Coordinates of C-alpha atoms and ligand atoms in Angstrom, one line a residue:
X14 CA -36.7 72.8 85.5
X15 CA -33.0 73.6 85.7
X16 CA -31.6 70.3 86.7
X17 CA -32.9 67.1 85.5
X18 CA -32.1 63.7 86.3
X19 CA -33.0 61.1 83.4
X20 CA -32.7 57.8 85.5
X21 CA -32.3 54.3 84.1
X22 CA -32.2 54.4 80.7
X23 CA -30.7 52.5 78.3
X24 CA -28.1 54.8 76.8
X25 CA -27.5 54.6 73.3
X26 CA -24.2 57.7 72.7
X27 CA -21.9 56.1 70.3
X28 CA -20.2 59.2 69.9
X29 CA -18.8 58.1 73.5
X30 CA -18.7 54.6 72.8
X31 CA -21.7 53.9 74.8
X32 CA -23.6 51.2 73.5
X33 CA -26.8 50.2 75.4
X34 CA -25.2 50.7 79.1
X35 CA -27.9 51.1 82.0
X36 CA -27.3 54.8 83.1
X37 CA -28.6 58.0 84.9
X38 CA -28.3 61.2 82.5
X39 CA -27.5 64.6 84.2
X40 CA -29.2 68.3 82.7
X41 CA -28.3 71.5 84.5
X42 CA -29.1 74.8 82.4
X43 CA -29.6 73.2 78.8
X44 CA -26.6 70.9 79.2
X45 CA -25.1 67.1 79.5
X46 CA -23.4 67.1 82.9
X47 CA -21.7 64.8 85.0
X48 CA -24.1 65.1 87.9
X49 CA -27.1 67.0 89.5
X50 CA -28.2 67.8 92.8
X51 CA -29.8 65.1 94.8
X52 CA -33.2 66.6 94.6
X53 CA -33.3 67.4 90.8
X54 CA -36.2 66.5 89.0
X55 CA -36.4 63.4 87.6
X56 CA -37.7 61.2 84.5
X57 CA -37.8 57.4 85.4
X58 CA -36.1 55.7 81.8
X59 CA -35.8 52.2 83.1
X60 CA -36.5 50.1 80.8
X61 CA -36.4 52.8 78.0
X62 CA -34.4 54.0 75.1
X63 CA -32.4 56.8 75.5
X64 CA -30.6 58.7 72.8
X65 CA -29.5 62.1 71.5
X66 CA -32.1 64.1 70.0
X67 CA -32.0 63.4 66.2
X68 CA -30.3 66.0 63.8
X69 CA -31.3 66.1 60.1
X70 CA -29.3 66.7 57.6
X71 CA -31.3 67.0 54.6
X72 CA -34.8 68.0 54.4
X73 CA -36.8 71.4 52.7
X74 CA -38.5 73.0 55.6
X75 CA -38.2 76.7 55.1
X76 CA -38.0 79.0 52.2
X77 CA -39.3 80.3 48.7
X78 CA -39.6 76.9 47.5
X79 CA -41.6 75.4 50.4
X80 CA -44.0 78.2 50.4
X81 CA -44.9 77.7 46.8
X82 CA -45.1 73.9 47.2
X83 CA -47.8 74.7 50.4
X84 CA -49.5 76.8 47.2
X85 CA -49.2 73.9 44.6
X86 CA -51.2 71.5 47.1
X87 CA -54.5 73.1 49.1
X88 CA -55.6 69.3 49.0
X89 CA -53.1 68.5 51.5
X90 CA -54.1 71.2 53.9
X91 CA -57.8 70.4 54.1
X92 CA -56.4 66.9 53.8
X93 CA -54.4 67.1 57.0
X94 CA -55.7 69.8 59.3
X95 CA -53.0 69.8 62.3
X96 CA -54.9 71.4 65.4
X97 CA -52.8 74.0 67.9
X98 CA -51.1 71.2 70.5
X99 CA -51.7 72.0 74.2
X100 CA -48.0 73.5 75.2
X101 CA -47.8 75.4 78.0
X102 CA -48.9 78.8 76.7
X103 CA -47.2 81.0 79.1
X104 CA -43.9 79.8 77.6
X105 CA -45.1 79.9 73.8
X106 CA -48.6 80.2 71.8
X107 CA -50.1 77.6 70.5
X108 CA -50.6 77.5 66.4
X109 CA -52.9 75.3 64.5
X110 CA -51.3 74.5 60.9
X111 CA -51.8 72.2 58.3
X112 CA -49.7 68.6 57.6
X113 CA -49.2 67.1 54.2
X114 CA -46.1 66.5 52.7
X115 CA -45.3 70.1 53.2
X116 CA -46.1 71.5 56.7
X117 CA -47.2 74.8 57.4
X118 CA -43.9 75.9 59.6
X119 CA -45.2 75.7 63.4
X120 CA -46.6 72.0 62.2
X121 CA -43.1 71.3 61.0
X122 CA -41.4 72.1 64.1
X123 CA -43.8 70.4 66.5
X124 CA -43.8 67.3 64.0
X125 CA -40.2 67.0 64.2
X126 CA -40.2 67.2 67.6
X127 CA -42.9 65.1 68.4
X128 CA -40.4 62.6 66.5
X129 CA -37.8 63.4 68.8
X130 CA -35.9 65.3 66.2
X131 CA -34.6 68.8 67.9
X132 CA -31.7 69.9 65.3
X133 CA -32.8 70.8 61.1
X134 CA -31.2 72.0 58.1
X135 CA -32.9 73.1 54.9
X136 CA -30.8 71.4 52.3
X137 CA -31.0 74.7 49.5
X138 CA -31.9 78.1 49.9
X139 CA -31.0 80.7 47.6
X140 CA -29.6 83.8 48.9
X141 CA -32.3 86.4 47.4
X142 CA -35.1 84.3 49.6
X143 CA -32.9 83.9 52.7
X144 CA -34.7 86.6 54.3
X145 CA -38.0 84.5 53.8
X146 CA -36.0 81.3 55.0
X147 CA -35.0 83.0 58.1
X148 CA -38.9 84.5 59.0
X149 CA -39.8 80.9 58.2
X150 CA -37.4 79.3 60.7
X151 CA -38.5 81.8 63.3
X152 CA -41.9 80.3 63.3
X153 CA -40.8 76.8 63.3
X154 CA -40.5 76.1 67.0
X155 CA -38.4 74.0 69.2
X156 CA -36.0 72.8 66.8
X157 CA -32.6 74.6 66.4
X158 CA -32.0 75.1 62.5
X159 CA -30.2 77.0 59.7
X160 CA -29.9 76.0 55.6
X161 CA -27.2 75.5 52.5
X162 CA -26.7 78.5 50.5
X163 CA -27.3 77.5 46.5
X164 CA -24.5 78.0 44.8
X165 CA -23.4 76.0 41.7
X166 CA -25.5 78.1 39.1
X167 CA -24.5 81.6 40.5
X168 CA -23.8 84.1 37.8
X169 CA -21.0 86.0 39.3
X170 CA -19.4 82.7 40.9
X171 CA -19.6 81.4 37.3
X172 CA -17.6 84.8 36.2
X173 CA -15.2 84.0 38.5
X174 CA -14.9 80.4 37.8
X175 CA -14.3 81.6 33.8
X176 CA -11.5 83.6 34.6
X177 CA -9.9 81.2 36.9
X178 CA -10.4 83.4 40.0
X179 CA -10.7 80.7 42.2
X180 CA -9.0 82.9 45.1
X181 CA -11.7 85.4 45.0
X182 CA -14.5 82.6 44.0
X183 CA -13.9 81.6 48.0
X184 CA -13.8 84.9 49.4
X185 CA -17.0 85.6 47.0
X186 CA -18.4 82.1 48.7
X187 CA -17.6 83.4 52.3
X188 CA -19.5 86.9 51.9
X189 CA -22.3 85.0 50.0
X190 CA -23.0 82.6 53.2
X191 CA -22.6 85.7 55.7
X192 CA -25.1 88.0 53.7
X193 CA -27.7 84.9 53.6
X194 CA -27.0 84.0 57.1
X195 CA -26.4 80.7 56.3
X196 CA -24.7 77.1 57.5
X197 CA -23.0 75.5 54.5
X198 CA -22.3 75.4 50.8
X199 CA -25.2 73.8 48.9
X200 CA -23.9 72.6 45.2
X201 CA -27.1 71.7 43.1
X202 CA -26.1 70.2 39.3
X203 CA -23.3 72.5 38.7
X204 CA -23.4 74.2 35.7
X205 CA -26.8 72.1 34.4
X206 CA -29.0 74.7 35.7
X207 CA -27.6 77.7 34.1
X208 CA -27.4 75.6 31.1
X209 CA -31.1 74.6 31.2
X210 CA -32.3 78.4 31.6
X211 CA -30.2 79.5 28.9
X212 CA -32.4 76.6 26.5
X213 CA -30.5 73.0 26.5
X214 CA -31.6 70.2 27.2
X215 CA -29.4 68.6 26.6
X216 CA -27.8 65.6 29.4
X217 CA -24.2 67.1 30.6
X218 CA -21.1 65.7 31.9
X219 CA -18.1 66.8 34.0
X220 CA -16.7 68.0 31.3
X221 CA -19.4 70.1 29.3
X222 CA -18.9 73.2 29.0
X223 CA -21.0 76.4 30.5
X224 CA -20.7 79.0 28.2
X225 CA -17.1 79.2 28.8
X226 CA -14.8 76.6 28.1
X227 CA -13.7 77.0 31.5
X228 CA -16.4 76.5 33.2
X229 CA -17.4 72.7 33.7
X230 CA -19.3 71.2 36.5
X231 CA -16.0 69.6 37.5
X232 CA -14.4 73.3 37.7
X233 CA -17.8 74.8 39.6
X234 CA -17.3 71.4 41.8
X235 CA -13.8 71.9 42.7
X236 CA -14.2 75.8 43.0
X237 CA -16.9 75.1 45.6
X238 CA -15.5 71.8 47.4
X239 CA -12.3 73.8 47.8
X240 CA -14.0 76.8 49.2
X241 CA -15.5 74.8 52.0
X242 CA -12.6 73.6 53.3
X243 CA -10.2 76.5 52.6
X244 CA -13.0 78.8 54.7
X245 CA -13.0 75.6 57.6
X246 CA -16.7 75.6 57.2
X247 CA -17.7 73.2 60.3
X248 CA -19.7 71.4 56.9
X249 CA -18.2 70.1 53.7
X250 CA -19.5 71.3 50.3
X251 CA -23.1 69.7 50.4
X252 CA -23.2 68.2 47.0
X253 CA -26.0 67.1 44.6
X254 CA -24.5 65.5 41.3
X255 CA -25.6 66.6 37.8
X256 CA -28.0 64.6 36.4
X257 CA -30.3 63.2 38.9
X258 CA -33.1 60.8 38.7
X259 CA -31.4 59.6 34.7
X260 CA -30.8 56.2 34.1
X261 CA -27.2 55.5 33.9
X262 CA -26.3 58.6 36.0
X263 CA -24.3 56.3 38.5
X264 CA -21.7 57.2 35.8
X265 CA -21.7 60.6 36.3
X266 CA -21.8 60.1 40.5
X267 CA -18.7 58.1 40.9
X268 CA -17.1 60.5 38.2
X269 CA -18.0 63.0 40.9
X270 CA -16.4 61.6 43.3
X271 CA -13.2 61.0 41.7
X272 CA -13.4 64.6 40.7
X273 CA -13.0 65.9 44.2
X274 CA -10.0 63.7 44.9
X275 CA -9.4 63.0 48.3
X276 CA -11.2 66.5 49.6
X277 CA -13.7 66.9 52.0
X278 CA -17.0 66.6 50.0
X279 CA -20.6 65.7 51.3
X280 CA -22.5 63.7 48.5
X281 CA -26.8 64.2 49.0
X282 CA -29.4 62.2 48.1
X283 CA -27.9 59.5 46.7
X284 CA -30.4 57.5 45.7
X285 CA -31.5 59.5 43.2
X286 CA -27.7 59.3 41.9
X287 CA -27.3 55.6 41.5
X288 CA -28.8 54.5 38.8
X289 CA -27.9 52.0 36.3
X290 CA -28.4 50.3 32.8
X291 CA -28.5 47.6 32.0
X292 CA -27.4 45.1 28.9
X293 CA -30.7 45.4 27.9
X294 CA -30.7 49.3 28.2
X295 CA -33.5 49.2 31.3
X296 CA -32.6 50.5 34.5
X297 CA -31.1 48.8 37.7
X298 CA -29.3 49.1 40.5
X299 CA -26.0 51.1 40.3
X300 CA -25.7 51.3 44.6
X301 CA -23.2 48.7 45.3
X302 CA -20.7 50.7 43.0
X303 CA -21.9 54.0 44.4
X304 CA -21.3 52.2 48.4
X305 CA -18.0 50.3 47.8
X306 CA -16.9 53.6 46.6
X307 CA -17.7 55.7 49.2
X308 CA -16.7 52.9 51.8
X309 CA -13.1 53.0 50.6
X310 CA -12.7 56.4 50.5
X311 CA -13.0 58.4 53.9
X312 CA -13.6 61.7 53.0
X313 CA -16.2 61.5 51.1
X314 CA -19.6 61.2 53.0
X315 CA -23.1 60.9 51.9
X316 CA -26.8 60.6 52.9
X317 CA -29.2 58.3 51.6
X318 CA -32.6 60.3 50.3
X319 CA -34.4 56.9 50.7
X320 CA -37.7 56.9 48.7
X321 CA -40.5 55.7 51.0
X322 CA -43.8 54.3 49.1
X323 CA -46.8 57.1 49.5
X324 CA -46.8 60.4 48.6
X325 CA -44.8 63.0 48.0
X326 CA -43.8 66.8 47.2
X327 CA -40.4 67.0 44.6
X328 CA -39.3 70.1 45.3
X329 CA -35.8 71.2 44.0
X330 CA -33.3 73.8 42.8
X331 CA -33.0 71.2 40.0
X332 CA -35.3 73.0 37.8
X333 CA -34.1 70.6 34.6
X334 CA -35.1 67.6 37.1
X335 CA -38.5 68.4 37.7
X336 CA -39.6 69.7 33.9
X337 CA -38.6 66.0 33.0
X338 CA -41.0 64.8 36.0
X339 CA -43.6 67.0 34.7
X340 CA -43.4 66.0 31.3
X341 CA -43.0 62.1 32.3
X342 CA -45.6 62.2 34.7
X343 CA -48.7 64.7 33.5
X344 CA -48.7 66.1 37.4
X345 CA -48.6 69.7 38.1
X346 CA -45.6 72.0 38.6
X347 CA -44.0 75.4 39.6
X348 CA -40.8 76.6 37.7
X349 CA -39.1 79.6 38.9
X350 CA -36.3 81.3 37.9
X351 CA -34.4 82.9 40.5
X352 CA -32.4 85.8 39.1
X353 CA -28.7 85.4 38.8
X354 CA -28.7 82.4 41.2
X355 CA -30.3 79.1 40.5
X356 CA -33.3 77.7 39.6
X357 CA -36.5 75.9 41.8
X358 CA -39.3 73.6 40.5
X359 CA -41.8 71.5 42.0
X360 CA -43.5 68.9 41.1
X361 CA -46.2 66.7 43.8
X362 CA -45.9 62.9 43.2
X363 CA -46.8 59.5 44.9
X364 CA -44.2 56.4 45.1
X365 CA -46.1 53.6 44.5
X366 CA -45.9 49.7 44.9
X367 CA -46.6 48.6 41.4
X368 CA -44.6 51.4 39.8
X369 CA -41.1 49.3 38.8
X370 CA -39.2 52.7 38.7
X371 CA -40.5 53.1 42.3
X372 CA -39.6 49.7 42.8
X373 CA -36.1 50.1 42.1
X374 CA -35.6 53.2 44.1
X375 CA -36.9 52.1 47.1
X376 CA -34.5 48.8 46.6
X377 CA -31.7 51.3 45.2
X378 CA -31.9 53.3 49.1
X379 CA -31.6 50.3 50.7
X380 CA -28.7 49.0 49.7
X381 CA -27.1 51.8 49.6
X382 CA -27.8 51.8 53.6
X383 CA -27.2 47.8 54.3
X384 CA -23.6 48.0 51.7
X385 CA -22.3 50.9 53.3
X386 CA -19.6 49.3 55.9
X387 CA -19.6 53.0 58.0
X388 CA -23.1 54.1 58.6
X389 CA -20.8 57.4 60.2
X390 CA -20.4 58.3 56.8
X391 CA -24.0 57.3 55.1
X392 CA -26.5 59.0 57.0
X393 CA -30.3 58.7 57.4
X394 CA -32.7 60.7 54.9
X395 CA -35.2 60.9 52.5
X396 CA -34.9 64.1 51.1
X397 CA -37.8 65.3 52.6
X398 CA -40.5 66.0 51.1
X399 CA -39.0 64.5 48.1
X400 CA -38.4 60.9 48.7
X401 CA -41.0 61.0 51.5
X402 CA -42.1 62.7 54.4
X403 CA -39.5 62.9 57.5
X404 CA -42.7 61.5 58.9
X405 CA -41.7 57.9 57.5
X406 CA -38.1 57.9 59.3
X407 CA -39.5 55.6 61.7
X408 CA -41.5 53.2 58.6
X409 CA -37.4 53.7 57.0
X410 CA -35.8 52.5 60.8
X411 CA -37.9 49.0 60.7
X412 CA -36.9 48.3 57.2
X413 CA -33.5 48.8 58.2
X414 CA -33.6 46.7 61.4
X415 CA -35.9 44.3 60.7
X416 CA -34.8 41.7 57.7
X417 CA -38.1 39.7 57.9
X418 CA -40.5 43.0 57.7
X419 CA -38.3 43.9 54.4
X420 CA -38.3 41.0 52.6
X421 CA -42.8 41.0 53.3
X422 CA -42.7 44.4 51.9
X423 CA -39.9 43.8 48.8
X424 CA -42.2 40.6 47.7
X425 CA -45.2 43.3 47.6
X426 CA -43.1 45.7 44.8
X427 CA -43.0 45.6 40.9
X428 CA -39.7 43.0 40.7
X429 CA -39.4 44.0 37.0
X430 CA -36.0 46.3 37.5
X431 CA -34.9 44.2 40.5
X432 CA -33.5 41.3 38.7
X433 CA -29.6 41.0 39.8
X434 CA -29.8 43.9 42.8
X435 CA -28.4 43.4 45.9
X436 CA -31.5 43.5 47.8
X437 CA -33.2 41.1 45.6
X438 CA -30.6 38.7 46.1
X439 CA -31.3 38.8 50.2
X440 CA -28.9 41.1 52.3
X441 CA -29.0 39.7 55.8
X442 CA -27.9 42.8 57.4
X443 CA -30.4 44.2 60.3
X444 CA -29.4 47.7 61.6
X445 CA -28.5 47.5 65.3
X446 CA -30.0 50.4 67.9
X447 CA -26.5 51.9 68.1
X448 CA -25.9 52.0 64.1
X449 CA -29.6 53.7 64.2
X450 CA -28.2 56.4 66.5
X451 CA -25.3 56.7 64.5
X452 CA -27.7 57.4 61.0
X453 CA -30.2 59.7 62.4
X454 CA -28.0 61.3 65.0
X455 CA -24.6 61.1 66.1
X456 CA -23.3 61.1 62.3
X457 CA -25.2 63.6 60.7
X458 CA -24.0 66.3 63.7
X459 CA -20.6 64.8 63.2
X460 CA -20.5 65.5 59.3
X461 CA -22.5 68.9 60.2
X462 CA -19.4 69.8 62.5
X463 CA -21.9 70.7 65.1
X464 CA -19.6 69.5 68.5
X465 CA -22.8 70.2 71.1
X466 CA -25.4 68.0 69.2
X467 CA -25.7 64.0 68.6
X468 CA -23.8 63.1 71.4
X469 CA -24.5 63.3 75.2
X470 CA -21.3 63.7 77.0
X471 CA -20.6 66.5 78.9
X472 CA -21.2 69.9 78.0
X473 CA -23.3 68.9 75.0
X474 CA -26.8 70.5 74.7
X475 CA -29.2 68.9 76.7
X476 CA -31.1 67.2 73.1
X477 CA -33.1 64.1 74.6
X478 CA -35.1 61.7 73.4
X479 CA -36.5 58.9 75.5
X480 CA -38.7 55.9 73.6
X481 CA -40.1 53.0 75.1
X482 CA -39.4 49.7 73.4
X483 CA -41.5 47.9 71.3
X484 CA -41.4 44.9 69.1
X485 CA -42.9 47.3 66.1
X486 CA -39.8 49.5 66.0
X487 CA -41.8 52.1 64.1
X488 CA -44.3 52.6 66.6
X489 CA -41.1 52.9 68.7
X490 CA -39.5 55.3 67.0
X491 CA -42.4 57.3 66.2
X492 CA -43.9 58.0 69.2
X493 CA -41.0 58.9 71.9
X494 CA -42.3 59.1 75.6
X495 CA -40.1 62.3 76.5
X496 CA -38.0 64.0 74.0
X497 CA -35.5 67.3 75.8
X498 CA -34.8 70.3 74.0
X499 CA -31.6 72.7 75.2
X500 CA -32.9 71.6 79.1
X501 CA -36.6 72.2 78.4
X502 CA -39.3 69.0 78.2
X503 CA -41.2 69.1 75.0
X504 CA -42.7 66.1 75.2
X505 CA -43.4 64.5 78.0
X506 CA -45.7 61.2 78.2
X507 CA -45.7 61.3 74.4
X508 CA -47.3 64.3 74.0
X509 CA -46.0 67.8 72.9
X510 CA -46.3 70.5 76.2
X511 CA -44.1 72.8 75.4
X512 CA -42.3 74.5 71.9
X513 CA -39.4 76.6 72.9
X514 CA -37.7 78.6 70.2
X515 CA -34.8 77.0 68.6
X516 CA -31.6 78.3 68.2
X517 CA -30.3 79.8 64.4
X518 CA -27.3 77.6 63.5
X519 CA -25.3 79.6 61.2
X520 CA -21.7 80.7 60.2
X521 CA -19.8 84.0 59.5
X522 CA -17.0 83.4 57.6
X523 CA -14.3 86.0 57.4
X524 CA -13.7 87.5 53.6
X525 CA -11.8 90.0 51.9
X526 CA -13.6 93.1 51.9
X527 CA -12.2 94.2 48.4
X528 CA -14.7 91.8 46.8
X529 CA -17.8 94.3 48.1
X530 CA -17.1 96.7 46.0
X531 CA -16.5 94.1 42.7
X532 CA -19.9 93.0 43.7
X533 CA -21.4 96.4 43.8
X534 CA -20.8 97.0 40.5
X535 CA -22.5 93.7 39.6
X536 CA -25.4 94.0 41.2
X537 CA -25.9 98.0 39.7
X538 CA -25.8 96.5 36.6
X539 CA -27.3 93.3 36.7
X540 CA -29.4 92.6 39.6
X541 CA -33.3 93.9 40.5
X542 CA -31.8 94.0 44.2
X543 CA -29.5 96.7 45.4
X544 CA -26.4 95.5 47.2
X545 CA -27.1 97.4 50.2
X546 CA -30.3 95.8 50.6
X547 CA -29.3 92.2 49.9
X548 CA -27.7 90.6 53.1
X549 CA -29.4 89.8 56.2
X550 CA -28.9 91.7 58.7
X551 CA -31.1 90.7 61.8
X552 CA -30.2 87.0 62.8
X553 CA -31.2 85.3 66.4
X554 CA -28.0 83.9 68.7
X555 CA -24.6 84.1 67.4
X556 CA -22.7 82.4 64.5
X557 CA -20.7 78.8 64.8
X558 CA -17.4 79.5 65.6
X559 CA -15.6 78.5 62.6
X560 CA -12.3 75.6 63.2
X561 CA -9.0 77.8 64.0
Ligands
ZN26 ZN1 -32.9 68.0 48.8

């Protein structure tokens, strides 16, 4: 079906400024347009939902890391056996998989969709498994997707950085996102991973130096956010802050953000970021510091990384992060060290109720949602796997709109760390339907720079989801009745009849070519991979064209 007709519906595009008007939506060859034929085929929305297709912006869905995590738990796969839907099979086979925190790929793509998510990123890739991250996204159907390229803890970058290159850092940046065939700058704990292989353990600062004296996560940091925007990437750097998941490390966030000083700059997960102390040296709440700041200052944007009660896979570049986990927690882990570039560890884990730490995360996500005045700027996610499966984005949406369901489940949690936060104190605030489709849509695919996606005026790709309402906005948002990918129905009476192949979302940056043969001579002597063999040559669909 070319040309579609979705008649009705209650549109919800605040991209366009259209908040809950009664209209028909128009689809001719995968896009928004202004009008079909007369005898178009038609979905009847009256009465129903209708908004963009949702577009994550944070989530770990395909790579080296994922695939050992999918090792690290067989009792998820017999667990949650996920049987091969019945799609249309002349248009795409079928695959059976396995659920769990960490999908088996064509699980993950159906899941999203079936969620009426159509648009994915994977939040940190190294470059030496980008080839796996790309054979991963071609089996994860329907969704169009692409990843962050790890960068903070890269050996030659930190070379650079020490002799104050910062000129060729960015061209070094450029060539490293075309050779990985990647979307965006990823910045995991600058500096505190190369530390951490190298033997500290000790907690670091802005300030600390890496080996050289000139190297600091504040100079990785800058090195990086100014890259970004010097190369007009359509996405800022994608930042996640030393120190995560310590008590007190709200400190080292907002010193973060002052850091990058009125740049462009992306801040992830920060819920994990905005914690505390106390008088009494125990944890609490550091969000409202962590949202004020943000609120007044408009280029900096973040996303939540809401922890959602139930289980879990931590699964992060972080490798510093997860050896405390391990250690505090007696679970089982994976550590990797990936050669030259970064780090990876994994650790499963289960959020739970009684748990005051847990407690005071979920609370800490919260408010960081319900105190942030510009939800265009503080963006739906939880990390996934880490603080939750993507499948619990429509549990997250009810707590956000419903005060009455959030104060039932925040009397159920451990109060011990909650004395004095915001949420314990009662914030009023209920998410409206359009501020939803700003969160889990329209402003992740603004902040993403991705000008066809979370909106539905003309010319955008035809991304669709249509839910019927319910007074349980979960169930609502968890079950849409006809979600549209690029033109095509996926779903269509809530269930999943067809899995198109998404589209690669990727950039090719332009770079001086005098830094090829620098880095030639780096990898002959340092690296297990030749140069020649390292980029990725074979990618689906063109890049993003990059801002003028
Ligand atoms: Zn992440």
């Amino acid at each position: 079906m070319s040309q579609v007709r979705i008649v009705g519906g209650t549109v919800y595009d605040p991209a366009n400024g259209v908040d809950g008007d009664v209209r028909d939506l128009c689809i001719d060859a995968g896009r928004i347009v202004s009008d079909v034929a007369v005898d178009a085929a038609t979905i009847d929305a009256r009465g129903m939902v209708v908004m963009p297709g949702g577009v994550d912006i944070h989530a770990h869905v395909a790579g080296g890391a994922i695939n050992l995590a999918r090792r690290l738990l067989p009792e998820e796969h017999r667990g949650d056996s996920s049987r091969a839907p019945a799609v249309d099979e002349e248009a795409s086979l079928p695959r059976s998989g396995t659920g769990g925190t960490v999908p088996s790929t064509f699980t993950t793509g159906y899941r999203y969709a079936g969620l009426g998510y159509t648009t994915v990123f994977d939040a940190a890739v190294a470059p030496a498994t980008a080839r796996l991250s790309h054979a991963e996204l071609d089996d994860t159907p329907i969704v169009d997707a692409g990843f962050f390229v790890l960068m903070g803890n890269d050996e030659y970058l930190l070379r650079l950085v020490a002799a104050d290159e910062r000129e060729q850092a960015r061209e070094y940046a450029a060539w490293l996102l075309g050779a990985a065939g990647g979307y965006a700058i990823k910045v995991v704990n600058p500096g505190g991973i190369e530390m951490w292989k190298g033997g500290s353990r000790d907690r670091i600062d802005l300030d600390t130096a890496i080996g050289s004296s000139r190297v600091t996560p504040r100079a990785i940091l800058g090195t990086l956010v100014d890259a970004a925007n010097q190369l007009r990437l359509p996405h800022a750097a994608h930042v996640h802050c030393n120190n995560l998941g310590v008590a007190g490390n709200v400190a080292t966030t907002l010193e973060s953000m002052r850091a990058v000083d009125g740049r462009r700059a992306h801040f992830t997960h920060l819920q994990f970021h905005s914690y505390g102390v106390d008088p009494d040296g125990r944890w609490c709440s550091g969000a409202r510091e962590v949202a004020e700041y943000i609120n007044a200052h408009p280029h900096i944007s973040g996303d939540v990384g809401q922890v959602m009660f139930g289980s879990a896979a931590t699964i992060t570049a972080d490798g510093p992060v997860e050896y405390l986990l391990h250690k505090s927690s007696g679970r089982k882990w994976v550590n990797v060290d990936i050669e030259l570039e970064t780090g990876c560890g994994i650790v499963p884990y289960a959020y739970k109720e009684r748990s005051a730490i847990a407690a005071l995360q979920w609370a800490v996500g919260l408010e960081l949602f319900l105190l942030s005045t510009d939800p265009w700027r503080m963006v739906l996610s939880t990390d996934h796997p880490n603080g939750g499966s993507f499948l619990s984005y429509p549990e997250l949406i009810r707590l956000l709109m419903d005060r009455a369901y959030r104060d039932e489940q925040r009397a159920r949690v451990n109060p011990k760390l909650l004395a004095g936060c915001a949420l314990a104190d009662g914030l009023a605030r209920q998410y409206t339907l359009e501020e939803i489709a700003i969160v889990t849509r329209a402003g992740p695919a603004r902040l993403l720079g991705l000008s066809g996606k979370g909106h539905l005026g003309a010319g955008a790709d035809a991304d669709v989801t249509v839910y019927d309402r319910r007074d349980n906005v979960a169930e609502m948002f968890a079950t849409p009745r006809y979600v549209v990918k690029g033109g095509s129905l996926v779903v269509e009476e809530g269930q999943l009849r067809r899995a198109p192949v998404g589209q690669r979302l990727y950039v090719q940056p332009e770079f001086d070519s005098a830094i090829e043969s620098r880095l030639r001579r780096h990898f002959d002597l340092y690296s297990t991979v030749s140069f020649d063999h390292y980029p990725v040559r074979t990618l689906s669909g063109g890049p993003r064209v990059l801002a003028g």
